[in-house]
Coordinates of C-alpha atoms and ligand atoms in Angstrom, one line a residue:
M1 CA 0.0 0.0 0.0
L2 CA 1.4 3.3 -1.0
V3 CA 0.8 6.3 1.2
V4 CA 1.2 9.8 0.1
Q5 CA 1.2 12.7 2.6
S6 CA 0.4 16.1 1.2
I7 CA 0.2 19.3 3.2
A8 CA -2.6 21.7 2.6
K9 CA -1.7 25.0 0.9
N10 CA -2.2 28.0 3.2
L11 CA -5.4 29.7 2.4
Q12 CA -6.3 33.3 3.2
M13 CA -9.1 33.7 5.8
P14 CA -12.0 34.1 5.7
Y15 CA -12.2 31.2 3.2
D16 CA -14.4 32.2 0.3
Y17 CA -15.2 28.9 -1.4
K18 CA -17.5 30.1 -4.2
S19 CA -15.0 32.6 -5.5
I20 CA -12.4 30.1 -6.6
F21 CA -14.7 28.0 -8.7
K22 CA -16.5 28.8 -11.9
V23 CA -20.3 29.0 -12.1
V24 CA -22.0 25.6 -12.5
S25 CA -24.6 25.2 -15.2
D26 CA -26.3 21.8 -15.6
I27 CA -25.2 19.8 -12.7
K28 CA -27.8 17.2 -11.7
T29 CA -28.7 16.7 -8.0
I30 CA -30.5 13.7 -6.7
P31 CA -31.6 13.9 -3.0
V32 CA -31.5 10.8 -0.8
Q33 CA -34.1 11.5 1.9
L34 CA -33.1 9.9 5.2
E35 CA -34.1 12.5 7.8
K36 CA -31.0 13.5 9.7
R37 CA -28.8 11.3 7.5
S38 CA -30.1 12.9 4.2
Y39 CA -27.6 13.8 1.5
S40 CA -27.4 14.4 -2.2
I41 CA -25.8 12.8 -5.2
Y42 CA -24.2 15.3 -7.6
L43 CA -23.7 14.3 -11.2
D44 CA -21.6 16.3 -13.7
D45 CA -18.7 15.9 -16.1
N46 CA -16.1 18.0 -14.3
W47 CA -14.4 18.0 -10.9
E48 CA -14.6 21.7 -10.1
S49 CA -18.4 22.0 -10.3
L50 CA -18.9 18.7 -8.5
F51 CA -16.8 19.9 -5.6
Q52 CA -18.4 23.3 -5.6
E53 CA -21.9 22.0 -5.5
G54 CA -21.3 18.8 -3.6
L55 CA -19.1 20.0 -0.8
S56 CA -19.7 23.7 -0.5
S57 CA -22.7 23.3 1.7
I58 CA -20.9 20.9 4.0
Y59 CA -17.5 22.7 4.3
T60 CA -18.5 26.3 4.2
K61 CA -16.2 27.3 7.1
D62 CA -12.4 27.3 7.2
A63 CA -11.1 23.8 6.7
S64 CA -7.4 24.6 6.9
D65 CA -6.9 22.3 9.9
R66 CA -9.0 19.5 8.6
K67 CA -7.5 16.1 7.7
L68 CA -8.6 13.7 5.1
L69 CA -7.8 10.1 4.2
L70 CA -8.4 9.5 0.5
I71 CA -8.6 5.8 -0.3
T72 CA -8.3 4.6 -3.9
D73 CA -6.8 1.8 -6.0
E74 CA -3.9 1.8 -8.4
N75 CA -6.0 1.9 -11.6
V76 CA -8.1 4.8 -10.4
A77 CA -5.2 6.7 -8.8
N78 CA -3.4 6.6 -12.1
W79 CA -6.2 8.7 -13.7
Y80 CA -7.9 10.7 -11.0
Q81 CA -5.8 10.9 -7.8
Q82 CA -4.1 14.2 -8.7
A83 CA -7.2 16.0 -9.8
V84 CA -9.2 15.0 -6.7
E85 CA -6.4 15.7 -4.3
E86 CA -6.1 19.2 -5.8
Q87 CA -9.8 19.9 -5.2
F88 CA -9.6 18.9 -1.6
R89 CA -6.4 20.9 -1.0
N90 CA -8.2 23.9 -2.5
L91 CA -10.7 23.4 0.3
G92 CA -7.9 23.5 2.9
F93 CA -7.7 19.8 3.7
T94 CA -4.4 18.1 4.5
V95 CA -4.7 15.0 2.3
T96 CA -3.2 11.6 3.1
T97 CA -3.8 9.2 0.2
A98 CA -3.7 5.3 0.5
V99 CA -3.5 3.5 -2.8
I100 CA -4.4 -0.2 -2.6
K101 CA -4.2 -3.1 -5.1
P102 CA -7.4 -3.2 -7.3
G103 CA -9.9 -6.0 -7.0
E104 CA -12.3 -7.8 -4.6
S105 CA -9.4 -9.4 -2.6
A106 CA -8.9 -5.9 -1.0
K107 CA -12.2 -6.0 0.7
T108 CA -10.9 -7.6 3.9
L109 CA -10.6 -6.8 7.6
G110 CA -6.8 -7.0 7.1
E111 CA -6.9 -4.2 4.6
A112 CA -9.1 -2.2 6.8
E113 CA -6.6 -2.6 9.6
K114 CA -3.8 -1.2 7.5
L115 CA -6.0 1.8 6.7
Y116 CA -6.7 2.4 10.4
D117 CA -2.9 2.4 10.9
I118 CA -2.5 5.1 8.2
A119 CA -5.4 7.1 9.7
L120 CA -3.8 7.0 13.2
E121 CA -0.3 7.9 11.8
A122 CA -1.9 10.9 10.0
N123 CA -3.6 11.9 13.3
L124 CA -7.1 11.7 11.8
D125 CA -9.6 12.7 14.4
R126 CA -13.4 12.6 14.7
Q127 CA -13.7 15.7 12.4
S128 CA -11.6 14.2 9.7
L129 CA -13.0 12.9 6.5
V130 CA -12.6 9.5 4.8
V131 CA -13.1 9.7 1.0
A132 CA -13.6 6.7 -1.3
L133 CA -12.3 7.3 -4.9
G134 CA -13.0 4.3 -7.0
G135 CA -15.3 1.4 -7.8
G136 CA -17.5 -0.5 -5.5
V137 CA -14.6 -2.3 -3.8
I138 CA -13.1 1.0 -2.7
G139 CA -16.5 2.4 -1.7
D140 CA -17.4 -0.6 0.4
L141 CA -14.0 -0.8 2.1
A142 CA -13.5 2.9 2.7
G143 CA -17.1 3.2 3.9
F144 CA -16.4 0.4 6.4
V145 CA -13.3 2.2 7.6
A146 CA -15.2 5.5 7.9
A147 CA -18.1 3.7 9.8
T148 CA -15.7 2.1 12.4
Y149 CA -12.7 4.4 12.8
M150 CA -13.3 6.3 16.1
R151 CA -16.9 4.9 16.0
G152 CA -17.6 6.8 12.8
V153 CA -16.1 9.8 10.9
P154 CA -17.6 11.8 8.0
F155 CA -17.5 10.0 4.7
V156 CA -17.7 11.1 1.0
Q157 CA -18.1 8.8 -2.0
I158 CA -16.5 9.6 -5.3
P159 CA -17.5 6.6 -7.4
T160 CA -15.7 6.1 -10.7
S161 CA -17.1 2.8 -12.1
L162 CA -20.6 2.7 -13.5
L163 CA -21.5 0.0 -11.0
A164 CA -20.5 2.3 -8.2
Q165 CA -22.2 5.3 -9.7
V166 CA -25.6 3.5 -10.1
D167 CA -25.5 1.3 -7.1
S168 CA -22.8 0.8 -4.5
S169 CA -22.1 4.5 -3.6
V170 CA -25.8 5.1 -2.9
G171 CA -27.7 3.9 0.1
G172 CA -25.0 3.4 2.8
K173 CA -24.2 -0.3 2.6
V174 CA -20.6 -0.7 3.5
A175 CA -18.8 -4.0 4.1
V176 CA -15.8 -6.2 3.9
N177 CA -15.8 -9.9 3.1
H178 CA -15.3 -12.9 5.4
P179 CA -13.4 -15.8 4.0
K180 CA -16.6 -17.8 4.2
A181 CA -19.0 -15.2 2.8
K182 CA -19.2 -12.0 0.9
N183 CA -20.2 -8.6 2.5
V184 CA -21.1 -10.2 5.9
I185 CA -19.1 -7.8 8.1
G186 CA -20.5 -4.3 7.6
A187 CA -22.9 -1.6 8.5
F188 CA -25.4 0.8 7.1
Y189 CA -23.4 4.1 7.1
Q190 CA -24.5 6.9 4.9
P191 CA -22.0 9.3 3.1
Q192 CA -22.3 13.0 3.5
S193 CA -22.2 13.6 -0.2
V194 CA -21.7 11.6 -3.4
L195 CA -19.8 13.2 -6.2
M196 CA -20.1 11.5 -9.6
N197 CA -18.0 12.5 -12.6
V198 CA -19.5 10.8 -15.6
S199 CA -16.4 11.6 -17.6
S200 CA -14.5 9.1 -15.4
L201 CA -16.3 6.4 -17.4
K202 CA -14.1 7.2 -20.4
T203 CA -11.2 5.3 -18.8
L204 CA -13.3 2.4 -17.5
P205 CA -12.6 -1.0 -19.1
K206 CA -15.4 -2.1 -21.4
R207 CA -16.1 -5.2 -19.3
E208 CA -16.7 -2.9 -16.3
L209 CA -19.1 -0.7 -18.3
S210 CA -21.1 -3.8 -19.0
T211 CA -21.1 -4.9 -15.4
G212 CA -22.5 -1.5 -14.4
L213 CA -25.2 -1.8 -17.1
A214 CA -26.4 -5.0 -15.5
E215 CA -27.5 -3.0 -12.4
V216 CA -28.9 -0.3 -14.6
I217 CA -31.1 -2.8 -16.5
K218 CA -32.1 -4.3 -13.1
Y219 CA -33.7 -0.9 -12.1
G220 CA -35.9 -1.1 -15.2
V221 CA -37.0 -4.6 -14.4
I222 CA -37.8 -4.0 -10.7
Y223 CA -39.3 -0.5 -10.8
D224 CA -39.8 1.3 -14.2
E225 CA -40.8 -0.5 -17.3
S226 CA -40.5 2.7 -19.4
F227 CA -36.9 3.0 -18.3
L228 CA -36.3 -0.6 -19.5
S229 CA -37.8 0.4 -22.9
W230 CA -35.6 3.5 -23.0
L231 CA -32.5 1.3 -22.3
E232 CA -33.5 -1.1 -25.1
T233 CA -33.7 1.9 -27.5
H234 CA -30.4 3.4 -26.4
M235 CA -28.2 0.4 -25.5
T236 CA -25.9 0.7 -28.5
D237 CA -25.2 4.4 -27.8
L238 CA -24.7 3.6 -24.1
M239 CA -22.2 0.9 -25.0
S240 CA -20.4 3.5 -27.3
L241 CA -19.9 5.7 -24.2
D242 CA -22.4 8.5 -25.1
L243 CA -21.9 10.5 -21.9
S244 CA -25.1 12.4 -22.2
L245 CA -27.1 9.2 -22.4
L246 CA -25.0 7.5 -19.7
S247 CA -25.7 10.5 -17.5
K248 CA -29.4 10.1 -18.0
A249 CA -29.2 6.4 -17.2
I250 CA -27.2 7.1 -14.0
Q251 CA -29.6 9.8 -12.9
R252 CA -32.7 7.5 -13.3
S253 CA -30.9 4.6 -11.6
C254 CA -29.9 6.8 -8.7
E255 CA -33.5 8.2 -8.4
I256 CA -34.9 4.7 -8.2
K257 CA -32.3 3.6 -5.7
A258 CA -32.8 6.7 -3.6
D259 CA -36.5 6.2 -3.6
V260 CA -36.2 2.6 -2.4
V261 CA -33.6 3.4 0.2
S262 CA -35.5 6.4 1.6
Q263 CA -38.5 4.1 2.2
D264 CA -36.4 1.2 3.7
E265 CA -32.9 2.2 4.7
T266 CA -32.0 -1.0 6.6
E267 CA -33.7 -3.6 4.4
Q268 CA -36.6 -4.6 6.5
G269 CA -38.7 -5.1 3.4
L270 CA -38.8 -3.1 0.2
R271 CA -35.1 -2.6 -0.2
A272 CA -34.7 -6.4 -0.8
I273 CA -36.1 -5.7 -4.4
L274 CA -32.7 -4.3 -5.2
N275 CA -31.4 -7.8 -5.0
F276 CA -33.2 -9.1 -8.1
G277 CA -30.8 -11.5 -9.8
H278 CA -28.5 -11.5 -6.8
T279 CA -29.6 -14.8 -5.1
V280 CA -28.5 -16.8 -8.1
G281 CA -25.8 -14.2 -9.0
H282 CA -24.0 -14.5 -5.6
A283 CA -24.2 -18.3 -5.9
I284 CA -22.5 -18.1 -9.3
E285 CA -19.8 -15.7 -8.0
S286 CA -19.1 -17.9 -4.9
S287 CA -19.1 -21.2 -6.8
A288 CA -16.9 -19.9 -9.6
G289 CA -14.5 -18.2 -7.2
Y290 CA -14.5 -14.4 -6.9
G291 CA -12.9 -12.8 -9.9
S292 CA -14.0 -15.3 -12.5
Y293 CA -17.2 -13.3 -13.1
T294 CA -17.6 -9.6 -12.4
H295 CA -20.5 -8.8 -10.0
G296 CA -22.7 -7.5 -12.9
E297 CA -22.0 -10.6 -15.1
A298 CA -23.1 -12.9 -12.3
V299 CA -26.2 -10.8 -11.7
S300 CA -27.0 -10.8 -15.4
I301 CA -27.1 -14.6 -15.5
G302 CA -29.0 -14.5 -12.1
M303 CA -31.6 -12.1 -13.5
I304 CA -32.3 -14.6 -16.4
V305 CA -32.5 -17.6 -14.2
E306 CA -34.8 -15.8 -11.7
T307 CA -37.0 -14.6 -14.5
R308 CA -37.2 -18.2 -15.8
I309 CA -38.3 -19.3 -12.3
T310 CA -41.1 -16.8 -12.4
H311 CA -42.0 -17.9 -15.9
L312 CA -42.2 -21.5 -14.7
M313 CA -44.4 -20.4 -11.9
G314 CA -46.8 -18.9 -14.6
M315 CA -46.3 -15.2 -13.7
V316 CA -44.5 -13.9 -16.8
P317 CA -44.6 -15.1 -20.4
A318 CA -41.6 -16.6 -22.2
E319 CA -41.3 -13.4 -24.3
Y320 CA -40.4 -11.5 -21.1
V321 CA -37.4 -13.8 -20.5
N322 CA -36.4 -13.4 -24.2
R323 CA -36.8 -9.6 -23.9
L324 CA -34.4 -9.5 -20.9
E325 CA -31.9 -11.8 -22.6
A326 CA -31.8 -9.5 -25.6
V327 CA -31.2 -6.3 -23.6
L328 CA -28.5 -8.0 -21.4
I329 CA -26.7 -9.4 -24.5
G330 CA -26.9 -5.9 -26.0
A331 CA -25.0 -4.7 -22.9
G332 CA -22.3 -7.2 -23.5
L333 CA -23.4 -9.4 -20.7
P334 CA -23.5 -13.2 -20.3
V335 CA -26.9 -14.9 -19.9
T336 CA -26.1 -18.5 -19.7
L337 CA -24.9 -20.4 -16.7
P338 CA -21.4 -21.7 -16.3
D339 CA -20.9 -25.5 -16.3
V340 CA -21.6 -26.1 -12.6
D341 CA -23.8 -28.6 -10.8
P342 CA -27.1 -26.9 -10.1
N343 CA -27.2 -28.5 -6.6
V344 CA -23.9 -26.8 -5.8
L345 CA -25.5 -23.5 -6.7
I346 CA -28.5 -24.2 -4.6
G347 CA -26.1 -25.0 -1.7
W348 CA -24.6 -21.5 -2.1
M349 CA -28.1 -20.0 -2.3
R350 CA -28.9 -21.5 1.1
H351 CA -26.4 -18.9 2.6
D352 CA -28.3 -15.9 1.1
K353 CA -29.0 -13.0 3.4
K354 CA -32.7 -12.9 2.2
N355 CA -33.4 -16.4 3.4
I356 CA -35.8 -17.1 6.3
G357 CA -34.9 -20.3 8.1
D358 CA -34.2 -22.9 5.4
K359 CA -36.4 -21.1 2.8
I360 CA -34.4 -19.5 0.0
G361 CA -35.5 -15.9 -0.7
F362 CA -35.9 -14.8 -4.3
V363 CA -36.9 -11.5 -5.8
L364 CA -39.0 -12.4 -8.8
P365 CA -40.5 -10.4 -11.7
V366 CA -44.3 -10.5 -11.5
G367 CA -44.8 -8.2 -14.5
P368 CA -42.9 -5.6 -16.5
G369 CA -41.3 -3.1 -14.0
R370 CA -42.5 -5.1 -11.0
V371 CA -41.0 -7.6 -8.6
E372 CA -41.9 -9.3 -5.4
V373 CA -40.0 -11.3 -2.7
F374 CA -40.8 -15.0 -2.5
H375 CA -39.8 -17.6 0.1
N376 CA -41.9 -20.5 -1.1
V377 CA -40.3 -21.4 -4.4
E378 CA -40.2 -25.2 -4.9
T379 CA -36.6 -26.6 -5.3
D380 CA -37.7 -28.5 -8.4
I381 CA -38.6 -25.3 -10.1
V382 CA -35.3 -23.7 -9.2
L383 CA -33.5 -26.8 -10.6
E384 CA -35.5 -26.6 -13.8
A385 CA -34.7 -22.9 -14.2
L386 CA -31.0 -23.7 -13.7
A387 CA -31.1 -26.7 -16.1
Ligands
NAD401 P1 -14.2 -2.6 -8.6 O1 -14.3 -1.6 -7.5 O2 -13.3 -3.7 -8.4 O3 -13.9 -1.8 -9.9 C1 -13.7 -2.5 -11.1 C2 -12.4 -2.3 -11.8 O4 -12.5 -1.0 -12.5 C3 -11.2 -2.2 -10.9 O5 -10.1 -2.8 -11.5 C4 -11.0 -0.7 -10.7 O6 -9.6 -0.4 -10.4 C5 -11.4 -0.2 -12.1 N1 -11.9 1.2 -12.2 C6 -12.8 1.8 -11.5 N2 -13.1 3.0 -11.9 C7 -12.3 3.2 -13.0 C8 -12.1 4.2 -13.9 N3 -12.9 5.3 -13.9 N4 -11.2 4.1 -14.9 C9 -10.4 2.9 -14.9 N5 -10.6 1.9 -14.1 C10 -11.5 2.0 -13.2 O7 -15.6 -3.2 -8.9 P2 -17.1 -2.5 -9.0 O8 -17.8 -3.3 -10.1 O9 -17.0 -1.1 -9.2 O10 -17.7 -2.9 -7.6 C11 -17.9 -4.2 -7.2 C12 -18.0 -4.2 -5.7 O11 -19.1 -3.4 -5.3 C13 -18.2 -5.6 -5.1 O12 -17.3 -5.7 -4.0 C14 -19.6 -5.6 -4.6 O13 -19.9 -6.4 -3.5 C15 -19.8 -4.1 -4.3 N6 -21.2 -3.7 -4.3 C16 -21.7 -3.0 -3.2 C17 -23.0 -2.5 -3.3 C18 -23.4 -1.7 -2.1 O14 -24.6 -1.4 -2.0 N7 -22.6 -1.3 -1.2 C19 -23.8 -2.7 -4.4 C20 -23.3 -3.4 -5.4 C21 -22.0 -3.9 -5.4
LIG402 N1 -27.1 -3.2 -3.7 C1 -28.3 -3.5 -3.0 C2 -28.6 -2.5 -1.9 O1 -27.9 -1.5 -1.8 O2 -29.4 -2.7 -1.1

């Protein structure tokens, strides 16, 4: 892990934040309503306006003695570390940056412990800020560190992968993995602000763009059939990195997620619908070994298997399964299962967090744009859908 210590530039007092940034025009703001824990998501294509809009309301006073731990990975640091550090220094922060190895294997308690060490060495206190700059791995790990260091310090998400922009940076789920199960050590810990620069998708590998699109398509299936149709119409342009259309897709995805999370922050009921495709998807990820499939690829196959289950139960026509297959294939995603014993997959599904007792929980489509949670699906039907 590389640690870079940078000292804040001296700023003249009183600190006039607005004066050093240019005027913002078309930034999009999506509120996440959670009473005292409410915050906003800011979406634009440049860092300056994002920082102006997304942090000026939080850090209006002099911040020259504030410390900040920026957590990122090597790939993202390569492109965005400098620009983001500069924005925070302009705000008067002393920035310490930890750059970790990319990939799911970083989401561990061991890695979190190294980050606590760095935070202590940099004298981070309860007023200090932890910032996640990266994909979902960095967001989940940095959020976990923010939630636990000194029993919780302020946290800002700067998601750079599409998956992180449409899903993991919103809603406050933070976690590390246990060797026996994914995301089982964690918390609900909301950020103070989420800054999304859609331009960062320009450097995202194509496979990671597809993985984010799986979650985008998920929102259409669970919540908004007209959004699903819109995605079908524009998938080729989205895949060609049309930033204006991607921005619209991110905005609608975040609106849907914010709406669901505002109604059920800690997943007592409704929030479970965000896990459509994930019961089977997590089983695929676990059985294949993490890293073989990206999260979105596994969820893509999971969405098809779970729609097949609901078709076998007589709730949606075969055409709906075909429709979802077509849009997922258009997004460059797999829709067929790997060569694995279906009973092994069912074994993994028995560890799913949605289960009640020994009943596997599934989120199943019951019509276009609508899903419901089921705990009574016959194992024979699951096996047939997996066949
Ligand atoms: P990731 O964080 O591993 O990022 C994918 C890859 O893209 C990495 O190699 C990363 O370095 C690289 N990358 C990211 N942004 C880039 C950019 N702009 N340019 C170039 N490279 C870039 O994976 P992910 O798909 O973003 O997130 C997956 C993780 O998110 C999983 O751990 C999953 O459990 C978690 N997740 C959490 C939630 C939640 O609600 N907290 C929801 C969904 C997924
Ligand atoms: N990604 C599922 C959730 O945030 O609840």
